[in-house]
Amino acid sequence: MTGRTYPHGVPCWIDTEQPDVDAAAGFYAGLFGWTFEDVMPADTPGRYLIAKLGGQDVAGIGSGGDGTTAWNTYISVDDADAAVPRLVAAGASLLSAPADAGEGGRSAALVDLEGAAFRLWEANRRLGAQVANQPGAWNFSDLHTPNPDAARAFYGEAFGWEVDDIGYGLMVRSPGYGDHLAATIDPGIRTRQAGISAPPGFEDAIAWIVASAPDKPPHWHVTFTVADRDQTVADAERLGAQVLGQADTGWTREALIRDPQGGEFSASQFTPPTN
């Protein structure tokens, strides 16, 4: 296998299940410039499109689901069949047992002990997102939960994650991920991050935990990188989406968007502080 790889315990893929796959593809193509490859065999029920940016895999759009349109986050595992019983023992509930996704890999779906759904991916031919942190591609996923301490304990036991309170957020790290990136696709990661005064350990960052209100259901949320937040907002509205909110932080300009079929995501323009 060649391409960007993800060690065990690192979020590696995102997808969404939508009632009208073609309409969803049209929306995201217009918003992010994605092209698509239909990877479902002709004699198989349902559809699954691999979204591409510059010819590289970035996300998936599929048919089906439980009637709620949302973006899903997949966590890389070395062995899905071995991971599931460990996760259930840690408090997760199994939604769908490990199953082959063609020759791409093997997946399973679970819910953590607070009720947030997540998925596993054991890669075969499809290694995960091949473009990230570029305009039109996945930036990161964050866990919205009213009980961050319980989430830290569960995911720490499940995947070895560590969480740092860096003052403006709870940063999730997979220790050693920065070494993996430096040895594979990003040899200059530490020099580049030092140049923007990134917090210690940021090279290992894989996600964030966001404390949410008690009446909000726990869930994994997806953020995409964009070059211009305001232009993305205008494009999203033109394409039929609803903009739910906008915010500026010390590092980003962000918008919360609901796509025309109900899938919510964030768009984030990186605006680091100047030294």
mmCIF file of C-alpha atoms in Angstrom:
data_model
loop_
_atom_site.group_PDB
_atom_site.id
_atom_site.type_symbol
_atom_site.label_atom_id
_atom_site.label_comp_id
_atom_site.label_asym_id
_atom_site.label_seq_id
_atom_site.Cartn_x
_atom_site.Cartn_y
_atom_site.Cartn_z
ATOM 1 C CA MET A 1 0.000 0.000 0.000
ATOM 2 C CA THR A 2 1.204 3.523 -0.786
ATOM 3 C CA GLY A 3 -0.255 6.844 0.286
ATOM 4 C CA ARG A 4 -1.063 8.632 3.498
ATOM 5 C CA THR A 5 -1.440 6.101 6.324
ATOM 6 C CA TYR A 6 -3.022 6.312 9.760
ATOM 7 C CA PRO A 7 -1.730 4.471 12.831
ATOM 8 C CA HIS A 8 -4.069 2.604 15.131
ATOM 9 C CA GLY A 9 -6.252 5.019 17.114
ATOM 10 C CA VAL A 10 -6.060 7.999 14.737
ATOM 11 C CA PRO A 11 -9.201 9.361 13.019
ATOM 12 C CA CYS A 12 -8.728 8.509 9.363
ATOM 13 C CA TRP A 13 -11.917 8.977 7.329
ATOM 14 C CA ILE A 14 -15.238 10.796 7.204
ATOM 15 C CA ASP A 15 -18.429 10.171 5.307
ATOM 16 C CA THR A 16 -22.088 11.097 5.277
ATOM 17 C CA GLU A 17 -25.227 9.147 4.417
ATOM 18 C CA GLN A 18 -27.762 11.252 2.536
ATOM 19 C CA PRO A 19 -31.305 10.574 1.218
ATOM 20 C CA ASP A 20 -30.401 11.921 -2.234
ATOM 21 C CA VAL A 21 -26.804 11.025 -3.046
ATOM 22 C CA ASP A 22 -26.730 12.916 -6.338
ATOM 23 C CA ALA A 23 -28.060 16.095 -4.734
ATOM 24 C CA ALA A 24 -25.484 15.821 -1.954
ATOM 25 C CA ALA A 25 -22.707 15.305 -4.485
ATOM 26 C CA GLY A 26 -23.863 18.382 -6.384
ATOM 27 C CA PHE A 27 -23.839 20.500 -3.236
ATOM 28 C CA TYR A 28 -20.364 19.475 -2.075
ATOM 29 C CA ALA A 29 -18.937 19.665 -5.585
ATOM 30 C CA GLY A 30 -20.162 23.256 -5.781
ATOM 31 C CA LEU A 31 -18.882 24.120 -2.313
ATOM 32 C CA PHE A 32 -15.504 22.371 -2.206
ATOM 33 C CA GLY A 33 -14.739 21.473 -5.827
ATOM 34 C CA TRP A 34 -15.000 17.730 -5.208
ATOM 35 C CA THR A 35 -15.243 15.152 -7.958
ATOM 36 C CA PHE A 36 -16.633 11.681 -7.355
ATOM 37 C CA GLU A 37 -16.012 8.005 -8.013
ATOM 38 C CA ASP A 38 -18.909 5.576 -7.533
ATOM 39 C CA VAL A 39 -17.340 2.516 -5.917
ATOM 40 C CA MET A 40 -20.436 0.346 -5.405
ATOM 41 C CA PRO A 41 -20.773 -2.589 -7.817
ATOM 42 C CA ALA A 42 -23.703 -2.254 -10.202
ATOM 43 C CA ASP A 43 -25.516 -5.269 -8.719
ATOM 44 C CA THR A 44 -25.206 -4.013 -5.115
ATOM 45 C CA PRO A 45 -28.071 -2.119 -3.452
ATOM 46 C CA GLY A 46 -27.266 1.409 -2.359
ATOM 47 C CA ARG A 47 -24.574 3.785 -3.517
ATOM 48 C CA TYR A 48 -21.265 5.019 -2.164
ATOM 49 C CA LEU A 49 -19.283 7.833 -3.739
ATOM 50 C CA ILE A 50 -15.658 8.574 -2.944
ATOM 51 C CA ALA A 51 -15.158 12.333 -3.027
ATOM 52 C CA LYS A 52 -11.843 13.460 -4.470
ATOM 53 C CA LEU A 53 -9.857 16.667 -4.446
ATOM 54 C CA GLY A 54 -7.097 16.866 -7.009
ATOM 55 C CA GLY A 55 -7.678 13.168 -7.691
ATOM 56 C CA GLN A 56 -7.074 12.184 -4.048
ATOM 57 C CA ASP A 57 -9.641 10.647 -1.666
ATOM 58 C CA VAL A 58 -11.093 13.138 0.831
ATOM 59 C CA ALA A 59 -14.503 11.831 2.019
ATOM 60 C CA GLY A 60 -17.457 9.606 1.221
ATOM 61 C CA ILE A 61 -21.136 10.126 0.428
ATOM 62 C CA GLY A 62 -23.433 7.124 0.736
ATOM 63 C CA SER A 63 -27.096 6.252 0.661
ATOM 64 C CA GLY A 64 -29.081 4.848 3.557
ATOM 65 C CA GLY A 65 -28.687 5.581 7.238
ATOM 66 C CA ASP A 66 -31.224 5.771 10.049
ATOM 67 C CA GLY A 67 -33.057 8.824 8.742
ATOM 68 C CA THR A 68 -30.717 11.345 10.391
ATOM 69 C CA THR A 69 -28.279 12.991 8.019
ATOM 70 C CA ALA A 70 -24.898 13.506 9.668
ATOM 71 C CA TRP A 71 -21.182 13.306 9.063
ATOM 72 C CA ASN A 72 -19.448 10.221 10.473
ATOM 73 C CA THR A 73 -15.906 9.981 11.818
ATOM 74 C CA TYR A 74 -13.885 6.769 11.440
ATOM 75 C CA ILE A 75 -10.972 5.809 13.698
ATOM 76 C CA SER A 76 -8.190 3.662 12.299
ATOM 77 C CA VAL A 77 -7.654 0.246 13.878
ATOM 78 C CA ASP A 78 -5.212 -2.532 13.082
ATOM 79 C CA ASP A 79 -7.880 -5.224 13.521
ATOM 80 C CA ALA A 80 -11.571 -4.303 13.667
ATOM 81 C CA ASP A 81 -12.649 -7.721 14.919
ATOM 82 C CA ALA A 82 -10.227 -7.513 17.834
ATOM 83 C CA ALA A 83 -11.004 -3.845 18.580
ATOM 84 C CA VAL A 84 -14.782 -4.241 18.950
ATOM 85 C CA PRO A 85 -14.816 -6.466 22.070
ATOM 86 C CA ARG A 86 -12.222 -4.215 23.740
ATOM 87 C CA LEU A 87 -14.372 -1.160 23.051
ATOM 88 C CA VAL A 88 -17.535 -2.865 24.287
ATOM 89 C CA ALA A 89 -15.681 -3.856 27.467
ATOM 90 C CA ALA A 90 -14.717 -0.186 27.901
ATOM 91 C CA GLY A 91 -18.379 0.837 27.753
ATOM 92 C CA ALA A 92 -19.216 1.245 24.062
ATOM 93 C CA SER A 93 -22.316 -0.224 22.409
ATOM 94 C CA LEU A 94 -22.100 -2.004 19.069
ATOM 95 C CA LEU A 95 -24.321 -0.686 16.252
ATOM 96 C CA SER A 96 -22.978 -2.824 13.413
ATOM 97 C CA ALA A 97 -20.468 -5.656 13.583
ATOM 98 C CA PRO A 98 -17.253 -5.563 11.568
ATOM 99 C CA ALA A 99 -17.916 -6.144 7.881
ATOM 100 C CA ASP A 100 -15.947 -5.838 4.679
ATOM 101 C CA ALA A 101 -16.462 -2.713 2.605
ATOM 102 C CA GLY A 102 -15.493 -4.325 -0.670
ATOM 103 C CA GLU A 103 -11.726 -4.416 -1.072
ATOM 104 C CA GLY A 104 -11.354 -1.017 0.581
ATOM 105 C CA GLY A 105 -11.243 -2.264 4.138
ATOM 106 C CA ARG A 106 -13.326 -3.435 7.070
ATOM 107 C CA SER A 107 -15.575 -1.236 9.183
ATOM 108 C CA ALA A 108 -17.781 -1.308 12.274
ATOM 109 C CA ALA A 109 -20.053 1.218 13.974
ATOM 110 C CA LEU A 110 -20.319 1.874 17.705
ATOM 111 C CA VAL A 111 -21.649 4.384 20.224
ATOM 112 C CA ASP A 112 -19.476 5.561 23.096
ATOM 113 C CA LEU A 113 -20.682 5.411 26.689
ATOM 114 C CA GLU A 114 -22.147 8.943 26.448
ATOM 115 C CA GLY A 115 -24.059 8.234 23.232
ATOM 116 C CA ALA A 116 -21.782 9.650 20.515
ATOM 117 C CA ALA A 117 -21.581 7.429 17.435
ATOM 118 C CA PHE A 118 -18.239 6.663 15.816
ATOM 119 C CA ARG A 119 -16.907 4.131 13.354
ATOM 120 C CA LEU A 120 -13.817 1.970 12.956
ATOM 121 C CA TRP A 121 -11.774 1.487 9.816
ATOM 122 C CA GLU A 122 -9.333 -1.338 9.198
ATOM 123 C CA ALA A 123 -7.677 -0.262 5.959
ATOM 124 C CA ASN A 124 -6.981 -2.499 3.015
ATOM 125 C CA ARG A 125 -6.894 -0.752 -0.359
ATOM 126 C CA ARG A 126 -8.400 2.499 0.915
ATOM 127 C CA LEU A 127 -6.078 3.945 3.530
ATOM 128 C CA GLY A 128 -8.205 6.901 4.631
ATOM 129 C CA ALA A 129 -8.291 10.561 3.640
ATOM 130 C CA GLN A 130 -5.347 11.292 1.361
ATOM 131 C CA VAL A 131 -5.710 15.076 1.519
ATOM 132 C CA ALA A 132 -6.242 16.939 4.785
ATOM 133 C CA ASN A 133 -5.828 20.450 6.170
ATOM 134 C CA GLN A 134 -6.111 22.005 2.708
ATOM 135 C CA PRO A 135 -9.004 24.107 1.383
ATOM 136 C CA GLY A 136 -11.881 21.783 0.545
ATOM 137 C CA ALA A 137 -10.540 18.907 2.662
ATOM 138 C CA TRP A 138 -11.128 17.570 6.155
ATOM 139 C CA ASN A 139 -9.478 19.614 8.878
ATOM 140 C CA PHE A 140 -10.385 17.606 11.993
ATOM 141 C CA SER A 141 -13.255 16.083 13.958
ATOM 142 C CA ASP A 142 -14.225 17.088 17.464
ATOM 143 C CA LEU A 143 -16.328 15.382 20.093
ATOM 144 C CA HIS A 144 -19.165 17.471 21.516
ATOM 145 C CA THR A 145 -20.163 16.108 24.917
ATOM 146 C CA PRO A 146 -21.585 17.462 28.176
ATOM 147 C CA ASN A 147 -19.179 15.200 30.075
ATOM 148 C CA PRO A 148 -15.601 15.745 28.829
ATOM 149 C CA ASP A 149 -14.110 13.864 31.785
ATOM 150 C CA ALA A 150 -16.030 10.705 30.908
ATOM 151 C CA ALA A 151 -14.979 11.073 27.265
ATOM 152 C CA ARG A 152 -11.333 11.458 28.252
ATOM 153 C CA ALA A 153 -11.512 8.291 30.336
ATOM 154 C CA PHE A 154 -13.300 6.235 27.669
ATOM 155 C CA TYR A 155 -11.169 7.208 24.678
ATOM 156 C CA GLY A 156 -8.007 7.072 26.767
ATOM 157 C CA GLU A 157 -8.748 3.449 27.633
ATOM 158 C CA ALA A 158 -10.032 2.624 24.158
ATOM 159 C CA PHE A 159 -7.289 4.170 22.010
ATOM 160 C CA GLY A 160 -4.602 5.524 24.322
ATOM 161 C CA TRP A 161 -5.551 9.139 23.670
ATOM 162 C CA GLU A 162 -4.269 11.917 25.902
ATOM 163 C CA VAL A 163 -6.071 15.233 26.364
ATOM 164 C CA ASP A 164 -4.468 18.604 27.144
ATOM 165 C CA ASP A 165 -6.355 21.690 28.280
ATOM 166 C CA ILE A 166 -4.478 24.365 26.350
ATOM 167 C CA GLY A 167 -6.586 27.268 27.570
ATOM 168 C CA TYR A 168 -8.812 27.659 24.542
ATOM 169 C CA GLY A 169 -9.780 24.020 24.072
ATOM 170 C CA LEU A 170 -9.260 20.381 24.982
ATOM 171 C CA MET A 171 -6.709 19.055 22.494
ATOM 172 C CA VAL A 172 -6.701 15.292 21.911
ATOM 173 C CA ARG A 173 -3.336 13.716 21.158
ATOM 174 C CA SER A 174 -2.300 10.276 19.981
ATOM 175 C CA PRO A 175 1.273 10.039 21.310
ATOM 176 C CA GLY A 176 3.740 9.315 18.525
ATOM 177 C CA TYR A 177 1.512 10.521 15.684
ATOM 178 C CA GLY A 178 3.857 13.437 15.018
ATOM 179 C CA ASP A 179 6.731 10.983 14.636
ATOM 180 C CA HIS A 180 4.638 9.016 12.126
ATOM 181 C CA LEU A 181 3.866 12.152 10.119
ATOM 182 C CA ALA A 182 7.498 13.285 10.168
ATOM 183 C CA ALA A 183 8.628 9.858 8.948
ATOM 184 C CA THR A 184 6.053 9.633 6.168
ATOM 185 C CA ILE A 185 4.317 12.617 4.562
ATOM 186 C CA ASP A 186 5.377 15.663 6.610
ATOM 187 C CA PRO A 187 9.078 15.749 7.528
ATOM 188 C CA GLY A 188 8.959 19.457 8.389
ATOM 189 C CA ILE A 189 5.967 19.290 10.719
ATOM 190 C CA ARG A 190 7.742 20.376 13.907
ATOM 191 C CA THR A 191 9.642 23.240 12.268
ATOM 192 C CA ARG A 192 6.478 24.543 10.663
ATOM 193 C CA GLN A 193 4.479 24.359 13.863
ATOM 194 C CA ALA A 194 7.230 26.071 15.829
ATOM 195 C CA GLY A 195 7.034 28.916 13.320
ATOM 196 C CA ILE A 196 3.415 29.604 14.238
ATOM 197 C CA SER A 197 3.909 29.080 17.992
ATOM 198 C CA ALA A 198 1.678 26.007 18.075
ATOM 199 C CA PRO A 199 1.051 24.596 21.571
ATOM 200 C CA PRO A 200 3.345 21.843 22.870
ATOM 201 C CA GLY A 201 2.361 18.434 21.543
ATOM 202 C CA PHE A 202 0.403 19.827 18.611
ATOM 203 C CA GLU A 203 2.224 17.493 16.212
ATOM 204 C CA ASP A 204 0.359 14.622 17.910
ATOM 205 C CA ALA A 205 -3.050 16.378 17.796
ATOM 206 C CA ILE A 206 -5.810 14.302 16.214
ATOM 207 C CA ALA A 207 -9.080 15.802 17.509
ATOM 208 C CA TRP A 208 -10.694 18.128 20.048
ATOM 209 C CA ILE A 209 -13.245 17.712 22.819
ATOM 210 C CA VAL A 210 -15.871 20.434 23.143
ATOM 211 C CA ALA A 211 -17.963 20.792 26.292
ATOM 212 C CA SER A 212 -21.598 21.061 25.233
ATOM 213 C CA ALA A 213 -24.824 21.888 27.042
ATOM 214 C CA PRO A 214 -26.502 19.008 28.923
ATOM 215 C CA ASP A 215 -29.504 19.111 26.588
ATOM 216 C CA LYS A 216 -27.388 18.648 23.458
ATOM 217 C CA PRO A 217 -26.892 15.053 22.281
ATOM 218 C CA PRO A 218 -23.213 13.984 22.300
ATOM 219 C CA HIS A 219 -21.840 13.621 18.781
ATOM 220 C CA TRP A 220 -18.737 13.743 16.627
ATOM 221 C CA HIS A 221 -18.601 16.888 14.502
ATOM 222 C CA VAL A 222 -16.582 17.429 11.291
ATOM 223 C CA THR A 223 -14.702 20.572 10.241
ATOM 224 C CA PHE A 224 -13.392 21.334 6.745
ATOM 225 C CA THR A 225 -10.587 23.732 5.878
ATOM 226 C CA VAL A 226 -11.526 26.632 3.608
ATOM 227 C CA ALA A 227 -9.494 29.430 2.077
ATOM 228 C CA ASP A 228 -12.098 32.125 2.751
ATOM 229 C CA ARG A 229 -14.813 31.675 5.366
ATOM 230 C CA ASP A 230 -16.994 34.486 4.044
ATOM 231 C CA GLN A 231 -16.892 33.186 0.478
ATOM 232 C CA THR A 232 -17.725 29.683 1.697
ATOM 233 C CA VAL A 233 -20.724 31.056 3.597
ATOM 234 C CA ALA A 234 -21.966 32.864 0.499
ATOM 235 C CA ASP A 235 -21.458 29.767 -1.658
ATOM 236 C CA ALA A 236 -23.201 27.509 0.858
ATOM 237 C CA GLU A 237 -26.255 29.747 0.988
ATOM 238 C CA ARG A 238 -26.350 30.000 -2.797
ATOM 239 C CA LEU A 239 -26.293 26.193 -3.012
ATOM 240 C CA GLY A 240 -29.209 25.804 -0.608
ATOM 241 C CA ALA A 241 -27.516 25.339 2.769
ATOM 242 C CA GLN A 242 -28.350 27.111 6.015
ATOM 243 C CA VAL A 243 -25.634 29.004 7.881
ATOM 244 C CA LEU A 244 -26.277 28.408 11.582
ATOM 245 C CA GLY A 245 -23.551 30.634 13.001
ATOM 246 C CA GLN A 246 -20.176 32.276 12.541
ATOM 247 C CA ALA A 247 -17.316 32.929 14.953
ATOM 248 C CA ASP A 248 -13.777 34.279 14.936
ATOM 249 C CA THR A 249 -11.108 32.883 17.257
ATOM 250 C CA GLY A 250 -7.457 33.713 17.758
ATOM 251 C CA TRP A 251 -6.559 31.114 15.124
ATOM 252 C CA THR A 252 -9.565 30.684 12.835
ATOM 253 C CA ARG A 253 -12.615 32.212 11.179
ATOM 254 C CA GLU A 254 -15.388 29.630 11.334
ATOM 255 C CA ALA A 255 -18.935 28.969 10.179
ATOM 256 C CA LEU A 256 -21.411 26.283 11.220
ATOM 257 C CA ILE A 257 -23.358 25.095 8.181
ATOM 258 C CA ARG A 258 -26.281 22.702 7.655
ATOM 259 C CA ASP A 259 -26.283 21.192 4.176
ATOM 260 C CA PRO A 260 -29.535 21.018 2.168
ATOM 261 C CA GLN A 261 -30.356 17.522 3.499
ATOM 262 C CA GLY A 262 -29.546 18.264 7.135
ATOM 263 C CA GLY A 263 -25.904 17.283 7.588
ATOM 264 C CA GLU A 264 -24.084 19.772 9.823
ATOM 265 C CA PHE A 265 -20.393 20.636 9.539
ATOM 266 C CA SER A 266 -18.036 23.526 10.145
ATOM 267 C CA ALA A 267 -15.918 25.482 7.683
ATOM 268 C CA SER A 268 -12.690 26.887 9.115
ATOM 269 C CA GLN A 269 -10.297 29.445 7.647
ATOM 270 C CA PHE A 270 -6.884 29.274 9.330
ATOM 271 C CA THR A 271 -5.810 32.731 10.539
ATOM 272 C CA PRO A 272 -2.897 32.195 12.950
ATOM 273 C CA PRO A 273 -1.700 35.076 15.116
ATOM 274 C CA THR A 274 1.164 37.103 13.701
ATOM 275 C CA ASN A 275 4.361 37.216 15.713
#
